Amino acid sequence: KSVDRSTAGAVSGSVQYAGEPGRKVRIRMNADPNCAAKHTSRVYAQDLQIGEDGALQNVFVWIKSGLDDYTFQPPAEPVALNQRGCVYTPHVLGIQAGQVLEVMNNDDTTHNINPSPSNNRDWNVSQAPASVPIQKRFARAEVMIPVKCNVHPWMKSYIGVVAHPYFTVTGSDGGYSLEGLPPGEYTVEVWHERLGAQEQKITV
């Protein structure tokens, strides 16, 4: 069945980190001068980005269960994954199953995009500078798919593939919002690459 927007609600909140974050890990790009030349300051790993008051960035938030009776068509517009300064942007992203992922190389060096799914077909594609975007789809839901570059080992990203549109990634304020949820009981999951996953039952 489809969602009746007139009865739909929303879920919002924030994800925060408690405790000492530890020392940031610096990324050194000297192995590829083209990468190093893109940065005028130090670059740090994105695996634990904490803002003011413990706001935790790059957390994937999604409805894990409760939507089995609904069917959702994937959006026509693609989701972009950029390679800029030899860093994947965004670091964490969400996409609907069947939606197009468009990978672009904005650098002056060749990259090798290599997702490692467990529930989808894997692929490993080289992309030269100024080349056309790579377009791929993931047929099945999977949270999360790690992505790496075989040429630049510090480049990492994560893709959450979901069967519906109720997912998001926290920004620098740690906040999230899932709009247009039909009335029902759900399991919300938050996932972080270093801190793991947590679930909570909710009623809309």
Short mmCIF file of C-alpha atoms in Angstrom, two decimals, residues 10-140:
data_model
loop_
_atom_site.label_atom_id
_atom_site.label_comp_id
_atom_site.label_asym_id
_atom_site.label_seq_id
_atom_site.Cartn_x
_atom_site.Cartn_y
_atom_site.Cartn_z
CA ALA A 10 7.64 12.81 11.60
CA VAL A 11 10.43 11.60 13.84
CA SER A 12 13.28 13.89 14.82
CA GLY A 13 16.06 13.92 17.35
CA SER A 14 19.80 14.15 17.76
CA VAL A 15 22.74 11.81 18.20
CA GLN A 16 25.36 12.75 20.77
CA TYR A 17 28.66 11.33 21.87
CA ALA A 18 29.51 11.09 25.57
CA GLY A 19 33.08 10.80 26.79
CA GLU A 20 36.50 11.79 25.55
CA PRO A 21 36.82 11.52 21.76
CA GLY A 22 40.52 10.72 21.76
CA ARG A 23 43.16 11.99 19.40
CA LYS A 24 42.31 12.76 15.78
CA VAL A 25 44.00 10.60 13.15
CA ARG A 26 45.83 12.64 10.55
CA ILE A 27 45.72 11.52 6.92
CA ARG A 28 49.00 11.91 5.05
CA MET A 29 48.67 12.09 1.27
CA ASN A 30 52.34 12.46 0.33
CA ALA A 31 52.21 9.22 -1.67
CA ASP A 32 50.23 11.09 -4.34
CA PRO A 33 51.35 14.71 -4.87
CA ASN A 34 48.12 15.42 -6.77
CA CYS A 35 46.17 14.66 -3.59
CA ALA A 36 48.43 16.59 -1.26
CA ALA A 37 48.31 19.67 -3.52
CA LYS A 38 44.53 19.93 -3.02
CA HIS A 39 44.87 20.76 0.68
CA THR A 40 46.35 23.81 2.37
CA SER A 41 45.83 22.47 5.89
CA ARG A 42 45.96 19.12 7.65
CA VAL A 43 43.38 16.48 6.79
CA TYR A 44 41.96 14.15 9.43
CA ALA A 45 40.03 10.90 9.29
CA GLN A 46 36.24 11.27 9.31
CA ASP A 47 35.51 8.17 11.39
CA LEU A 48 34.65 10.17 14.54
CA GLN A 49 33.52 13.74 13.94
CA ILE A 50 32.19 15.38 17.09
CA GLY A 51 30.82 18.91 17.20
CA GLU A 52 29.67 21.19 19.98
CA ASP A 53 28.00 19.56 22.99
CA GLY A 54 28.96 16.13 21.70
CA ALA A 55 26.96 16.35 18.45
CA LEU A 56 27.91 13.28 16.41
CA GLN A 57 28.20 13.64 12.64
CA ASN A 58 27.98 10.95 9.92
CA VAL A 59 25.49 8.74 11.77
CA PHE A 60 23.10 6.83 9.50
CA VAL A 61 19.54 6.96 10.87
CA TRP A 62 16.82 4.84 9.30
CA ILE A 63 13.58 2.96 9.87
CA LYS A 64 14.74 -0.63 10.26
CA SER A 65 11.33 -2.30 10.56
CA GLY A 66 7.62 -1.49 10.40
CA LEU A 67 7.15 -0.70 6.71
CA ASP A 68 6.72 -4.21 5.27
CA ASP A 69 3.18 -3.45 4.03
CA TYR A 70 4.32 -0.50 1.93
CA THR A 71 5.92 -0.31 -1.51
CA PHE A 72 8.16 2.58 -2.55
CA GLN A 73 9.47 3.38 -6.01
CA PRO A 74 13.09 4.58 -6.15
CA PRO A 75 13.53 8.28 -6.98
CA ALA A 76 14.48 9.17 -10.53
CA GLU A 77 17.27 11.56 -9.50
CA PRO A 78 20.67 10.00 -8.70
CA VAL A 79 22.59 10.23 -5.43
CA ALA A 80 26.07 11.73 -5.87
CA LEU A 81 29.32 10.45 -4.42
CA ASN A 82 32.15 12.88 -5.15
CA GLN A 83 35.90 12.38 -4.99
CA ARG A 84 37.41 15.74 -4.20
CA GLY A 85 40.83 16.27 -2.68
CA CYS A 86 41.20 12.47 -2.59
CA VAL A 87 38.40 12.28 -0.04
CA TYR A 88 34.96 10.77 -0.54
CA THR A 89 32.16 13.31 -0.14
CA PRO A 90 29.85 12.62 1.56
CA HIS A 91 31.56 10.24 3.95
CA VAL A 92 28.26 8.50 4.74
CA LEU A 93 25.27 8.53 2.41
CA GLY A 94 21.92 6.84 1.97
CA ILE A 95 20.26 5.62 -1.19
CA GLN A 96 17.09 3.75 -2.03
CA ALA A 97 17.36 0.27 -3.55
CA GLY A 98 17.23 0.63 -7.33
CA GLN A 99 18.19 4.31 -7.28
CA VAL A 100 21.18 5.44 -9.34
CA LEU A 101 24.47 6.13 -7.56
CA GLU A 102 26.55 8.61 -9.54
CA VAL A 103 30.28 8.65 -8.74
CA MET A 104 32.32 11.63 -9.92
CA ASN A 105 36.07 12.25 -9.97
CA ASN A 106 36.90 15.90 -9.31
CA ASP A 107 40.62 15.23 -8.81
CA ASP A 108 43.67 15.30 -11.08
CA THR A 109 44.47 11.69 -10.35
CA THR A 110 42.93 8.30 -11.07
CA HIS A 111 40.73 6.67 -8.45
CA ASN A 112 39.50 3.12 -8.09
CA ILE A 113 36.03 2.83 -6.55
CA ASN A 114 35.52 -0.49 -4.80
CA PRO A 115 32.36 -1.13 -2.73
CA SER A 116 32.32 -4.35 -0.70
CA PRO A 117 28.66 -5.36 -0.24
CA SER A 118 27.50 -8.64 1.27
CA ASN A 119 23.93 -8.58 -0.11
CA ASN A 120 24.54 -6.91 -3.49
CA ARG A 121 26.79 -7.41 -6.47
CA ASP A 122 30.25 -5.96 -5.87
CA TRP A 123 32.13 -3.89 -8.42
CA ASN A 124 35.56 -2.40 -8.81
CA VAL A 125 35.94 0.40 -11.34
CA SER A 126 38.81 2.76 -12.17
CA GLN A 127 37.96 6.37 -12.92
CA ALA A 128 40.39 8.73 -14.62
CA PRO A 129 40.41 12.50 -14.08
CA ALA A 130 37.68 14.44 -15.93
CA SER A 131 35.98 11.21 -16.99
CA VAL A 132 32.23 10.71 -17.22
CA PRO A 133 30.44 9.84 -13.96
CA ILE A 134 30.10 6.17 -13.06
CA GLN A 135 26.48 5.10 -12.62
CA LYS A 136 25.57 2.04 -10.58
CA ARG A 137 22.56 0.63 -8.73
CA PHE A 138 22.19 -1.59 -5.67
CA ALA A 139 19.28 -3.97 -6.11
CA ARG A 140 18.77 -4.98 -2.49
#
